[in-house]
mmCIF file of C-alpha atoms and ligand atoms in Angstrom:
data_model
loop_
_atom_site.group_PDB
_atom_site.id
_atom_site.type_symbol
_atom_site.label_atom_id
_atom_site.label_comp_id
_atom_site.label_asym_id
_atom_site.label_seq_id
_atom_site.Cartn_x
_atom_site.Cartn_y
_atom_site.Cartn_z
ATOM 1 C CA MET A 1 -13.902 -5.191 -8.353
ATOM 2 C CA THR A 2 -16.140 -5.152 -11.360
ATOM 3 C CA ILE A 3 -14.198 -7.275 -13.841
ATOM 4 C CA PRO A 4 -16.665 -9.745 -15.418
ATOM 5 C CA THR A 5 -15.981 -13.408 -14.629
ATOM 6 C CA PRO A 6 -15.454 -14.417 -18.283
ATOM 7 C CA ALA A 7 -12.746 -11.745 -18.528
ATOM 8 C CA LEU A 8 -11.045 -13.199 -15.437
ATOM 9 C CA HIS A 9 -11.088 -16.681 -16.992
ATOM 10 C CA ALA A 10 -9.701 -15.259 -20.229
ATOM 11 C CA ALA A 11 -6.870 -13.467 -18.421
ATOM 12 C CA ALA A 12 -5.898 -16.561 -16.434
ATOM 13 C CA GLU A 13 -5.879 -18.567 -19.664
ATOM 14 C CA ARG A 14 -3.839 -16.014 -21.581
ATOM 15 C CA PHE A 15 -1.312 -14.874 -18.977
ATOM 16 C CA GLY A 16 -1.183 -17.903 -16.667
ATOM 17 C CA THR A 17 -1.559 -18.049 -12.887
ATOM 18 C CA PRO A 18 -0.873 -16.923 -10.248
ATOM 19 C CA LEU A 19 -1.822 -13.565 -11.729
ATOM 20 C CA TYR A 20 -2.540 -10.164 -10.249
ATOM 21 C CA VAL A 21 -5.302 -8.321 -12.105
ATOM 22 C CA TYR A 22 -6.297 -4.694 -11.572
ATOM 23 C CA ASP A 23 -9.539 -2.995 -12.502
ATOM 24 C CA ALA A 24 -8.777 0.477 -13.869
ATOM 25 C CA ALA A 25 -12.353 1.627 -13.239
ATOM 26 C CA GLU A 26 -12.135 0.682 -9.548
ATOM 27 C CA LEU A 27 -8.798 2.499 -9.198
ATOM 28 C CA ASP A 28 -10.360 5.645 -10.671
ATOM 29 C CA ALA A 29 -13.458 5.206 -8.476
ATOM 30 C CA ALA A 30 -11.351 4.928 -5.305
ATOM 31 C CA LEU A 31 -9.561 8.174 -6.145
ATOM 32 C CA ALA A 32 -12.914 9.816 -6.847
ATOM 33 C CA ARG A 33 -14.157 8.697 -3.404
ATOM 34 C CA VAL A 34 -11.059 10.161 -1.751
ATOM 35 C CA ARG A 35 -11.541 13.458 -3.581
ATOM 36 C CA ALA A 36 -15.243 13.540 -2.738
ATOM 37 C CA ALA A 37 -14.439 13.114 0.959
ATOM 38 C CA PHE A 38 -11.301 15.258 1.244
ATOM 39 C CA GLY A 39 -12.134 17.991 -1.260
ATOM 40 C CA PRO A 40 -9.146 20.172 -2.130
ATOM 41 C CA ALA A 41 -6.635 18.271 0.065
ATOM 42 C CA ARG A 42 -3.445 17.396 -1.799
ATOM 43 C CA VAL A 43 -3.170 13.622 -2.321
ATOM 44 C CA TYR A 44 0.200 11.864 -2.109
ATOM 45 C CA TYR A 45 -0.113 8.154 -2.943
ATOM 46 C CA ALA A 46 1.939 5.978 -0.570
ATOM 47 C CA MET A 47 3.453 3.919 -3.373
ATOM 48 C CA LYS A 48 4.612 1.164 -0.998
ATOM 49 C CA ALA A 49 1.069 -0.206 -1.378
ATOM 50 C CA ASN A 50 1.650 -0.939 -5.056
ATOM 51 C CA PRO A 51 4.528 0.648 -6.923
ATOM 52 C CA ASN A 52 3.707 -0.630 -10.418
ATOM 53 C CA LEU A 53 4.768 2.096 -12.850
ATOM 54 C CA THR A 54 1.567 1.894 -14.898
ATOM 55 C CA LEU A 55 -0.548 2.498 -11.811
ATOM 56 C CA LEU A 56 1.751 5.342 -10.746
ATOM 57 C CA ARG A 57 1.410 6.955 -14.169
ATOM 58 C CA ARG A 58 -2.347 6.703 -14.028
ATOM 59 C CA LEU A 59 -2.495 8.315 -10.593
ATOM 60 C CA GLN A 60 -0.012 10.979 -11.580
ATOM 61 C CA ALA A 61 -2.048 11.856 -14.657
ATOM 62 C CA ALA A 62 -4.961 12.403 -12.253
ATOM 63 C CA GLY A 63 -2.913 14.937 -10.276
ATOM 64 C CA VAL A 64 -1.724 12.693 -7.454
ATOM 65 C CA GLY A 65 1.779 13.012 -5.939
ATOM 66 C CA PHE A 66 3.862 10.312 -4.221
ATOM 67 C CA GLU A 67 5.057 9.505 -0.734
ATOM 68 C CA CYS A 68 8.387 7.669 -1.017
ATOM 69 C CA VAL A 69 10.334 5.756 1.632
ATOM 70 C CA SER A 70 13.360 4.374 -0.203
ATOM 71 C CA PRO A 71 15.815 5.264 -2.965
ATOM 72 C CA GLY A 72 13.966 2.785 -5.178
ATOM 73 C CA GLU A 73 10.617 4.487 -4.602
ATOM 74 C CA LEU A 74 12.196 7.850 -5.371
ATOM 75 C CA ALA A 75 13.591 6.385 -8.578
ATOM 76 C CA ARG A 76 10.086 5.214 -9.486
ATOM 77 C CA ALA A 77 8.636 8.660 -8.832
ATOM 78 C CA GLU A 78 11.320 10.146 -11.068
ATOM 79 C CA ALA A 79 10.734 7.477 -13.722
ATOM 80 C CA VAL A 80 7.114 8.551 -14.126
ATOM 81 C CA GLY A 81 8.139 12.193 -14.309
ATOM 82 C CA ALA A 82 7.219 13.408 -10.822
ATOM 83 C CA SER A 83 9.200 16.253 -9.305
ATOM 84 C CA GLY A 84 9.125 19.122 -6.840
ATOM 85 C CA GLY A 85 5.871 19.482 -4.977
ATOM 86 C CA GLN A 86 4.740 16.040 -6.142
ATOM 87 C CA ILE A 87 7.205 14.073 -4.001
ATOM 88 C CA LEU A 88 7.477 13.457 -0.263
ATOM 89 C CA VAL A 89 10.572 11.757 1.158
ATOM 90 C CA ASN A 90 9.662 9.914 4.326
ATOM 91 C CA GLY A 91 11.184 7.260 6.577
ATOM 92 C CA PRO A 92 12.611 6.772 10.058
ATOM 93 C CA ALA A 93 16.123 5.992 8.838
ATOM 94 C CA LYS A 94 16.720 7.735 5.535
ATOM 95 C CA SER A 95 19.959 6.993 3.719
ATOM 96 C CA GLY A 96 22.334 9.631 2.353
ATOM 97 C CA ALA A 97 21.139 8.712 -1.137
ATOM 98 C CA GLU A 98 17.583 9.712 -0.244
ATOM 99 C CA TYR A 99 18.633 13.184 0.893
ATOM 100 C CA VAL A 100 20.653 13.616 -2.299
ATOM 101 C CA SER A 101 17.999 12.489 -4.758
ATOM 102 C CA GLY A 102 15.225 14.145 -2.762
ATOM 103 C CA ALA A 103 17.093 17.457 -3.022
ATOM 104 C CA ARG A 104 17.765 16.952 -6.738
ATOM 105 C CA LEU A 105 14.064 16.337 -7.336
ATOM 106 C CA GLY A 106 13.017 19.289 -5.159
ATOM 107 C CA ALA A 107 11.049 16.997 -2.843
ATOM 108 C CA THR A 108 9.604 17.790 0.584
ATOM 109 C CA PHE A 109 11.212 15.896 3.481
ATOM 110 C CA ILE A 110 9.330 14.463 6.425
ATOM 111 C CA VAL A 111 11.628 14.825 9.408
ATOM 112 C CA ASP A 112 11.354 11.894 11.811
ATOM 113 C CA ARG A 113 13.800 13.002 14.564
ATOM 114 C CA GLU A 114 15.550 16.226 15.576
ATOM 115 C CA GLU A 115 18.973 15.056 14.383
ATOM 116 C CA GLU A 116 17.647 15.059 10.811
ATOM 117 C CA VAL A 117 17.505 18.864 10.802
ATOM 118 C CA GLY A 118 21.288 18.821 10.434
ATOM 119 C CA LEU A 119 21.245 16.103 7.790
ATOM 120 C CA LEU A 120 18.836 17.792 5.375
ATOM 121 C CA PRO A 121 20.250 19.378 2.244
ATOM 122 C CA PRO A 122 20.447 23.206 2.565
ATOM 123 C CA HIS A 123 17.169 25.123 2.240
ATOM 124 C CA SER A 124 14.946 22.039 2.304
ATOM 125 C CA ARG A 125 11.181 22.114 2.611
ATOM 126 C CA ALA A 126 10.203 19.936 5.540
ATOM 127 C CA LEU A 127 7.371 18.617 7.689
ATOM 128 C CA VAL A 128 7.865 17.232 11.176
ATOM 129 C CA ARG A 129 6.348 13.831 11.868
ATOM 130 C CA VAL A 130 4.628 13.712 15.231
ATOM 131 C CA ASN A 131 3.902 10.551 17.195
ATOM 132 C CA PRO A 132 0.656 11.249 19.068
ATOM 133 C CA ALA A 133 1.222 8.311 21.466
ATOM 134 C CA LEU A 134 -2.072 6.503 20.873
ATOM 135 C CA GLU A 135 -3.239 2.907 20.781
ATOM 136 C CA VAL A 136 -5.183 2.298 17.560
ATOM 137 C CA SER A 137 -7.590 -0.312 16.205
ATOM 138 C CA THR A 138 -5.336 -2.419 13.999
ATOM 139 C CA HIS A 139 -2.783 -5.235 14.092
ATOM 140 C CA ASP A 140 0.247 -4.397 16.283
ATOM 141 C CA HIS A 141 2.609 -4.500 13.307
ATOM 142 C CA LEU A 142 0.501 -1.906 11.521
ATOM 143 C CA ALA A 143 0.276 0.600 14.398
ATOM 144 C CA THR A 144 2.773 3.457 14.009
ATOM 145 C CA GLY A 145 1.462 6.117 16.401
ATOM 146 C CA ALA A 146 1.749 4.248 19.698
ATOM 147 C CA ALA A 147 4.021 5.617 22.426
ATOM 148 C CA GLY A 148 6.483 2.771 21.970
ATOM 149 C CA SER A 149 6.689 2.986 18.175
ATOM 150 C CA LYS A 150 9.855 4.074 16.378
ATOM 151 C CA PHE A 151 8.170 6.791 14.314
ATOM 152 C CA GLY A 152 8.206 10.540 14.691
ATOM 153 C CA VAL A 153 8.996 12.972 17.477
ATOM 154 C CA THR A 154 6.917 13.397 20.635
ATOM 155 C CA LEU A 155 4.223 16.046 21.013
ATOM 156 C CA VAL A 156 6.558 17.847 23.391
ATOM 157 C CA GLN A 157 9.494 17.829 20.949
ATOM 158 C CA ALA A 158 7.525 18.856 17.827
ATOM 159 C CA PRO A 159 7.446 22.683 18.293
ATOM 160 C CA ARG A 160 11.174 22.682 19.059
ATOM 161 C CA VAL A 161 11.978 20.715 15.892
ATOM 162 C CA LEU A 162 9.953 23.185 13.795
ATOM 163 C CA GLU A 163 12.009 25.986 15.368
ATOM 164 C CA ALA A 164 15.252 24.124 14.728
ATOM 165 C CA LEU A 165 14.303 23.759 11.054
ATOM 166 C CA ARG A 166 13.726 27.502 10.740
ATOM 167 C CA GLY A 167 16.923 28.230 12.616
ATOM 168 C CA ALA A 168 18.856 26.056 10.157
ATOM 169 C CA GLY A 169 17.493 27.952 7.148
ATOM 170 C CA HIS A 170 14.950 25.344 6.044
ATOM 171 C CA THR A 171 11.292 25.962 5.297
ATOM 172 C CA ALA A 172 9.269 24.425 8.133
ATOM 173 C CA LEU A 173 6.034 23.696 6.269
ATOM 174 C CA GLY A 174 4.194 22.056 9.131
ATOM 175 C CA LEU A 175 3.349 18.808 10.867
ATOM 176 C CA HIS A 176 2.790 15.222 9.717
ATOM 177 C CA VAL A 177 0.989 12.355 11.449
ATOM 178 C CA HIS A 178 0.367 8.760 10.376
ATOM 179 C CA ILE A 179 -0.949 6.523 13.134
ATOM 180 C CA GLY A 180 -0.970 3.191 11.326
ATOM 181 C CA SER A 181 -2.559 1.179 8.555
ATOM 182 C CA ALA A 182 -5.881 -0.627 8.005
ATOM 183 C CA ILE A 183 -7.411 1.375 10.856
ATOM 184 C CA ARG A 184 -11.047 0.464 11.319
ATOM 185 C CA ASP A 185 -12.244 3.043 13.830
ATOM 186 C CA ALA A 186 -12.479 6.667 12.681
ATOM 187 C CA GLN A 187 -12.267 7.713 16.361
ATOM 188 C CA ASP A 188 -8.563 6.852 16.274
ATOM 189 C CA PHE A 189 -8.034 9.604 13.722
ATOM 190 C CA THR A 190 -10.173 12.023 15.716
ATOM 191 C CA ALA A 191 -7.945 11.438 18.746
ATOM 192 C CA ALA A 192 -4.692 11.773 16.781
ATOM 193 C CA PHE A 193 -5.658 14.925 14.884
ATOM 194 C CA GLY A 194 -7.019 16.408 18.121
ATOM 195 C CA ARG A 195 -3.680 15.915 19.878
ATOM 196 C CA LEU A 196 -1.872 17.650 17.038
ATOM 197 C CA ALA A 197 -4.300 20.561 16.977
ATOM 198 C CA GLU A 198 -3.487 21.210 20.634
ATOM 199 C CA LEU A 199 0.022 22.177 19.538
ATOM 200 C CA ARG A 200 -1.339 25.277 17.794
ATOM 201 C CA ALA A 201 -0.751 27.473 20.820
ATOM 202 C CA GLU A 202 2.953 26.661 20.700
ATOM 203 C CA THR A 203 3.566 26.423 16.951
ATOM 204 C CA GLY A 204 1.427 29.291 15.673
ATOM 205 C CA PRO A 205 -0.066 29.002 12.185
ATOM 206 C CA LEU A 206 1.499 26.522 9.754
ATOM 207 C CA ALA A 207 1.319 26.143 5.981
ATOM 208 C CA VAL A 208 0.574 22.395 5.915
ATOM 209 C CA LEU A 209 -0.943 19.631 7.986
ATOM 210 C CA ASP A 210 -0.199 16.183 6.501
ATOM 211 C CA ALA A 211 -2.735 13.743 7.960
ATOM 212 C CA GLY A 212 -1.089 10.602 6.525
ATOM 213 C CA GLY A 213 -3.079 7.581 5.329
ATOM 214 C CA GLY A 214 -4.044 4.389 7.103
ATOM 215 C CA TRP A 215 -7.752 4.331 6.314
ATOM 216 C CA GLY A 216 -9.299 0.877 6.565
ATOM 217 C CA LEU A 217 -11.302 -0.103 3.503
ATOM 218 C CA ASP A 218 -14.577 0.203 5.388
ATOM 219 C CA ALA A 219 -13.596 3.258 7.439
ATOM 220 C CA ASP A 220 -15.795 6.365 7.412
ATOM 221 C CA LEU A 221 -13.817 8.478 4.950
ATOM 222 C CA HIS A 222 -16.057 11.525 5.298
ATOM 223 C CA GLY A 223 -15.712 11.396 9.088
ATOM 224 C CA ILE A 224 -11.917 11.140 8.855
ATOM 225 C CA ALA A 225 -11.843 13.996 6.347
ATOM 226 C CA ARG A 226 -13.969 16.209 8.588
ATOM 227 C CA GLU A 227 -11.593 15.709 11.522
ATOM 228 C CA ALA A 228 -8.490 16.175 9.375
ATOM 229 C CA TRP A 229 -9.810 19.450 7.999
ATOM 230 C CA ALA A 230 -10.741 20.612 11.501
ATOM 231 C CA ALA A 231 -7.140 20.076 12.610
ATOM 232 C CA ALA A 232 -5.775 21.723 9.455
ATOM 233 C CA ARG A 233 -7.998 24.752 10.041
ATOM 234 C CA ALA A 234 -6.759 24.982 13.625
ATOM 235 C CA PHE A 235 -3.331 25.723 12.124
ATOM 236 C CA ASP A 236 -4.747 27.810 9.227
ATOM 237 C CA ALA A 237 -3.030 25.125 7.130
ATOM 238 C CA ASP A 238 -3.629 23.324 3.840
ATOM 239 C CA LEU A 239 -4.391 19.623 4.224
ATOM 240 C CA TRP A 240 -2.296 16.871 2.642
ATOM 241 C CA VAL A 241 -3.098 13.144 2.816
ATOM 242 C CA GLU A 242 -1.139 9.966 2.000
ATOM 243 C CA PRO A 243 -3.485 7.059 1.225
ATOM 244 C CA GLY A 244 -1.956 3.798 0.051
ATOM 245 C CA ARG A 245 -4.288 0.861 0.628
ATOM 246 C CA TYR A 246 -7.493 2.822 0.091
ATOM 247 C CA LEU A 247 -6.535 3.797 -3.455
ATOM 248 C CA VAL A 248 -5.479 0.395 -4.783
ATOM 249 C CA ALA A 249 -6.673 -2.488 -2.566
ATOM 250 C CA ARG A 250 -10.109 -3.055 -4.062
ATOM 251 C CA ALA A 251 -8.846 -2.633 -7.612
ATOM 252 C CA GLY A 252 -6.615 -5.704 -7.269
ATOM 253 C CA THR A 253 -7.420 -9.412 -7.334
ATOM 254 C CA LEU A 254 -5.072 -12.370 -7.133
ATOM 255 C CA LEU A 255 -6.131 -15.149 -9.498
ATOM 256 C CA THR A 256 -4.937 -18.594 -8.523
ATOM 257 C CA ARG A 257 -5.699 -22.056 -9.892
ATOM 258 C CA VAL A 258 -6.675 -25.080 -7.907
ATOM 259 C CA VAL A 259 -3.952 -27.715 -8.031
ATOM 260 C CA GLY A 260 -5.972 -30.308 -6.134
ATOM 261 C CA HIS A 261 -7.540 -30.966 -2.772
ATOM 262 C CA LYS A 262 -7.245 -33.275 0.201
ATOM 263 C CA ARG A 263 -9.154 -34.119 3.338
ATOM 264 C CA THR A 264 -6.976 -34.894 6.342
ATOM 265 C CA GLY A 265 -8.997 -33.758 9.313
ATOM 266 C CA ARG A 266 -9.212 -30.369 7.676
ATOM 267 C CA ASN A 267 -10.224 -29.792 4.078
ATOM 268 C CA PHE A 268 -7.415 -28.274 2.051
ATOM 269 C CA CYS A 269 -7.960 -26.615 -1.288
ATOM 270 C CA LEU A 270 -4.444 -26.533 -2.756
ATOM 271 C CA VAL A 271 -3.696 -23.632 -5.085
ATOM 272 C CA ASP A 272 -0.774 -22.288 -7.101
ATOM 273 C CA ALA A 273 -0.385 -19.067 -5.041
ATOM 274 C CA GLY A 274 0.607 -18.698 -1.419
ATOM 275 C CA MET A 275 2.742 -16.707 0.994
ATOM 276 C CA THR A 276 5.198 -15.757 -1.749
ATOM 277 C CA GLU A 277 2.441 -14.055 -3.758
ATOM 278 C CA LEU A 278 0.249 -12.719 -0.900
ATOM 279 C CA LEU A 279 1.974 -12.558 2.477
ATOM 280 C CA ARG A 280 -0.668 -10.594 4.381
ATOM 281 C CA PRO A 281 -2.745 -13.524 5.698
ATOM 282 C CA MET A 282 0.390 -15.150 7.109
ATOM 283 C CA LEU A 283 2.041 -11.956 8.385
ATOM 284 C CA TYR A 284 -0.939 -10.092 9.838
ATOM 285 C CA GLY A 285 -3.723 -12.671 9.939
ATOM 286 C CA ALA A 286 -5.358 -10.561 7.219
ATOM 287 C CA GLU A 287 -8.631 -11.830 5.784
ATOM 288 C CA HIS A 288 -9.126 -11.420 2.061
ATOM 289 C CA PRO A 289 -12.433 -12.279 0.390
ATOM 290 C CA VAL A 290 -12.235 -15.531 -1.611
ATOM 291 C CA THR A 291 -14.521 -16.190 -4.563
ATOM 292 C CA ALA A 292 -14.802 -19.518 -6.370
ATOM 293 C CA LEU A 293 -15.087 -18.985 -10.101
ATOM 294 C CA TRP A 294 -16.665 -22.392 -10.649
ATOM 295 C CA GLU A 295 -20.106 -23.825 -10.159
ATOM 296 C CA GLY A 296 -21.179 -26.556 -7.770
ATOM 297 C CA THR A 297 -23.838 -27.273 -5.179
ATOM 298 C CA ASP A 298 -21.780 -29.507 -2.876
ATOM 299 C CA CYS A 299 -20.450 -26.790 -0.561
ATOM 300 C CA GLY A 300 -17.887 -27.568 2.139
ATOM 301 C CA VAL A 301 -15.556 -25.589 4.364
ATOM 302 C CA TRP A 302 -12.001 -25.319 3.078
ATOM 303 C CA ASP A 303 -8.618 -23.886 3.972
ATOM 304 C CA ILE A 304 -6.859 -22.373 0.955
ATOM 305 C CA ALA A 305 -3.262 -23.624 1.045
ATOM 306 C CA GLY A 306 -0.310 -22.605 -1.104
ATOM 307 C CA PRO A 307 2.641 -24.564 -2.479
ATOM 308 C CA ALA A 308 5.313 -23.464 0.035
ATOM 309 C CA CYS A 309 6.924 -25.882 2.472
ATOM 310 C CA GLU A 310 5.645 -23.938 5.485
ATOM 311 C CA SER A 311 2.568 -24.738 7.558
ATOM 312 C CA GLY A 312 1.638 -21.063 7.750
ATOM 313 C CA ASP A 313 1.327 -20.876 3.974
ATOM 314 C CA LEU A 314 -2.453 -20.440 3.968
ATOM 315 C CA LEU A 315 -4.287 -17.734 2.035
ATOM 316 C CA ALA A 316 -7.554 -18.173 3.919
ATOM 317 C CA ARG A 317 -9.225 -20.463 6.445
ATOM 318 C CA ASP A 318 -12.733 -21.851 6.719
ATOM 319 C CA VAL A 319 -13.966 -20.674 3.353
ATOM 320 C CA SER A 320 -17.207 -22.069 2.036
ATOM 321 C CA LEU A 321 -16.625 -23.432 -1.482
ATOM 322 C CA PRO A 322 -18.122 -25.964 -3.874
ATOM 323 C CA THR A 323 -15.763 -28.971 -4.066
ATOM 324 C CA PRO A 324 -12.709 -27.724 -5.959
ATOM 325 C CA ARG A 325 -11.288 -29.609 -8.893
ATOM 326 C CA ARG A 326 -7.851 -29.291 -10.429
ATOM 327 C CA GLY A 327 -7.830 -26.325 -12.826
ATOM 328 C CA ASP A 328 -10.654 -24.401 -11.146
ATOM 329 C CA LEU A 329 -10.022 -20.693 -10.687
ATOM 330 C CA LEU A 330 -10.125 -18.826 -7.383
ATOM 331 C CA ALA A 331 -10.183 -15.022 -6.957
ATOM 332 C CA ILE A 332 -8.614 -13.512 -3.828
ATOM 333 C CA GLY A 333 -9.994 -10.014 -3.458
ATOM 334 C CA GLU A 334 -8.817 -6.703 -1.977
ATOM 335 C CA ALA A 335 -5.327 -7.725 -2.988
ATOM 336 C CA GLY A 336 -4.239 -4.617 -4.890
ATOM 337 C CA ALA A 337 -2.459 -3.119 -1.874
ATOM 338 C CA TYR A 338 0.580 -4.777 -0.276
ATOM 339 C CA GLY A 339 -0.010 -7.869 -2.434
ATOM 340 C CA ALA A 340 2.308 -7.770 -5.449
ATOM 341 C CA ALA A 341 4.329 -5.154 -3.551
ATOM 342 C CA MET A 342 5.236 -7.679 -0.852
ATOM 343 C CA ALA A 343 5.605 -10.715 -3.126
ATOM 344 C CA SER A 344 8.927 -12.468 -2.748
ATOM 345 C CA THR A 345 11.119 -14.881 -4.644
ATOM 346 C CA TYR A 346 11.417 -17.205 -1.643
ATOM 347 C CA LEU A 347 11.780 -20.794 -2.855
ATOM 348 C CA SER A 348 12.958 -19.272 -6.142
ATOM 349 C CA ARG A 349 9.359 -18.759 -7.077
ATOM 350 C CA SER A 350 8.860 -16.299 -9.911
ATOM 351 C CA ARG A 351 6.799 -13.297 -8.907
ATOM 352 C CA PRO A 352 3.479 -13.221 -10.767
ATOM 353 C CA ALA A 353 2.539 -11.250 -13.843
ATOM 354 C CA GLU A 354 0.224 -8.272 -13.382
ATOM 355 C CA ALA A 355 -2.462 -7.214 -15.827
ATOM 356 C CA LEU A 356 -4.701 -4.148 -16.027
ATOM 357 C CA TYR A 357 -8.320 -4.456 -17.134
ATOM 358 C CA GLU A 358 -9.637 -1.481 -19.016
ATOM 359 C CA PRO A 359 -12.241 -2.354 -21.631
ATOM 360 C CA GLY A 360 -11.351 -0.967 -25.027
ATOM 361 C CA ALA A 361 -8.174 0.756 -23.808
ATOM 362 C CA ALA A 362 -5.834 2.358 -26.351
ATOM 363 C CA ASP A 363 -5.016 -0.711 -28.441
ATOM 364 C CA GLY A 364 -8.611 -1.944 -28.459
ATOM 365 C CA THR A 365 -8.031 -4.846 -26.077
ATOM 366 C CA ASP A 366 -9.353 -5.149 -22.546
ATOM 367 C CA TRP A 367 -6.134 -6.378 -20.918
ATOM 368 C CA THR A 368 -2.642 -4.925 -20.738
ATOM 369 C CA VAL A 369 0.192 -6.828 -19.090
ATOM 370 C CA ILE A 370 1.762 -4.200 -16.829
ATOM 371 C CA ARG A 371 4.404 -6.513 -15.400
ATOM 372 C CA ARG A 372 5.523 -9.732 -17.051
ATOM 373 C CA ARG A 373 5.971 -12.866 -15.004
ATOM 374 C CA GLU A 374 9.464 -13.183 -13.555
ATOM 375 C CA THR A 375 11.652 -16.033 -14.837
ATOM 376 C CA PRO A 376 14.134 -18.145 -12.851
ATOM 377 C CA GLN A 377 16.859 -16.384 -14.867
ATOM 378 C CA ASP A 378 15.563 -12.971 -13.708
ATOM 379 C CA ILE A 379 15.911 -14.168 -10.136
ATOM 380 C CA TRP A 380 19.490 -15.435 -10.391
ATOM 381 C CA ALA A 381 20.721 -12.727 -12.800
ATOM 382 C CA MET A 382 22.710 -11.019 -10.018
ATOM 383 C CA GLU A 383 24.476 -14.218 -8.907
ATOM 384 C CA LEU A 384 27.749 -15.816 -9.941
ATOM 385 C CA GLY A 385 28.016 -19.533 -10.526
ATOM 386 C CA ARG A 386 25.804 -20.349 -13.481
ATOM 387 C CA ASN A 387 27.043 -22.340 -16.487
ATOM 388 C CA ARG A 388 24.931 -20.540 -18.997
HETATM 389 N N1 LIG B 1 1.982 7.314 5.048
HETATM 390 C C1 LIG B 1 2.924 6.735 5.807
HETATM 391 C C2 LIG B 1 3.893 7.566 6.504
HETATM 392 C C3 LIG B 1 2.966 5.327 5.921
HETATM 393 O O1 LIG B 1 3.900 4.752 6.670
HETATM 394 C C4 LIG B 1 2.009 4.540 5.247
HETATM 395 C C5 LIG B 1 2.014 3.083 5.351
HETATM 396 C C6 LIG B 1 1.029 5.201 4.480
HETATM 397 C C7 LIG B 1 1.049 6.585 4.404
HETATM 398 C C8 LIG B 1 -0.045 4.465 3.750
HETATM 399 O O2 LIG B 1 -0.869 3.742 4.627
HETATM 400 P P1 LIG B 1 -2.182 3.025 4.054
HETATM 401 O O3 LIG B 1 -3.114 4.111 3.597
HETATM 402 O O4 LIG B 1 -1.774 2.144 2.928
HETATM 403 O O5 LIG B 1 -2.703 2.264 5.204
HETATM 404 N N2 LIG B 1 2.295 -3.988 4.741
HETATM 405 C C9 LIG B 1 1.148 -3.604 5.526
HETATM 406 C C10 LIG B 1 0.894 -2.107 5.477
HETATM 407 C C11 LIG B 1 2.059 -1.279 5.971
HETATM 408 C C12 LIG B 1 1.832 0.200 5.810
HETATM 409 C C13 LIG B 1 3.054 0.991 6.106
HETATM 410 N N3 LIG B 1 2.902 2.417 6.009
HETATM 411 C C14 LIG B 1 -0.064 -4.387 5.060
HETATM 412 O O6 LIG B 1 0.075 -5.262 4.209
HETATM 413 O O7 LIG B 1 -1.169 -4.192 5.571
#
């Protein structure tokens, strides 16, 4: 994140907090890093990481397609003008609506179980998702390629499902694998891609190998790319990838203001954002970098606590900060992926505004609000029972 501190203060002042801010330059840089590592692989952004339409448009303009896992995500892809080869329809339990709109948009389906062959619209293009049955280096909830996980077909079933697709008149493009998210160790990918490549003897050549996403922010992208290409070449296939977090995490920062502090055995820095704005620390024990945007020499160790009536509502623990005062501004980093996307209206809290930083963008200003702050009325708009 390269947004200058004065610009962060200005945005918090102008748009209020909590506020998600995104650095357009960092978004572009992340895509450039992916392209540098993966070369001509086709990139499908897993929009679950951050489905904001402005970010989708920016990625689409750069030639990126979308991996979608719900009717709503498909609607977003359509809303930014994606179609045909730019859309993947994925998911372990797709609804009828997803088959219908996927077919209308000419999307490629990722088949997650054999029964789906009979559910696909006629003459679909499809990949078969394979579960390589591997333990990987991430939080249990984020591992999707373990033997006990609900995703994909087994290595033994995969060749048969490809055959079944062909037999049913579909185009069996190839295989798909996604072993989990925030994976730290590139060896996990080596193992997964290796297991797939062993299927070559049974499947013969394939048009596509989709190596999924899941790259931790500090993972060795070039190493992962090398292994993915090796597996793709084993099938004489083109390589597709589906990064989510890697493309958007570092571009995003959650700005939150200090409400006050207290010392009760532990030191709590109380802020105006919490589990409703950024759930990852509470849900996965995720650690996001915290930066104090105020000066001070009197450093202490603080827990960053949100406003919710739940003890787990902590954004970070044991952070070294100068003594916070009411009104001070805190930046929670690496929050562009699965931050705003997983924000909720629990406690009838309005989801935050989101703003994009791009110095001198079209209208000559540095900031564009790309999602306005939700209002209480937005939240109850679908309910009966109001007087006005
Ligand atoms: N492809 C498939 C099939 C996926 O299921 C996912 C993520 C991705 C690609 C993108 O993975 P990424 O590159 O972002 O790691 N809410 C969690 C992350 C869940 C990811 C689910 N699937 C979090 O906050 O860490």
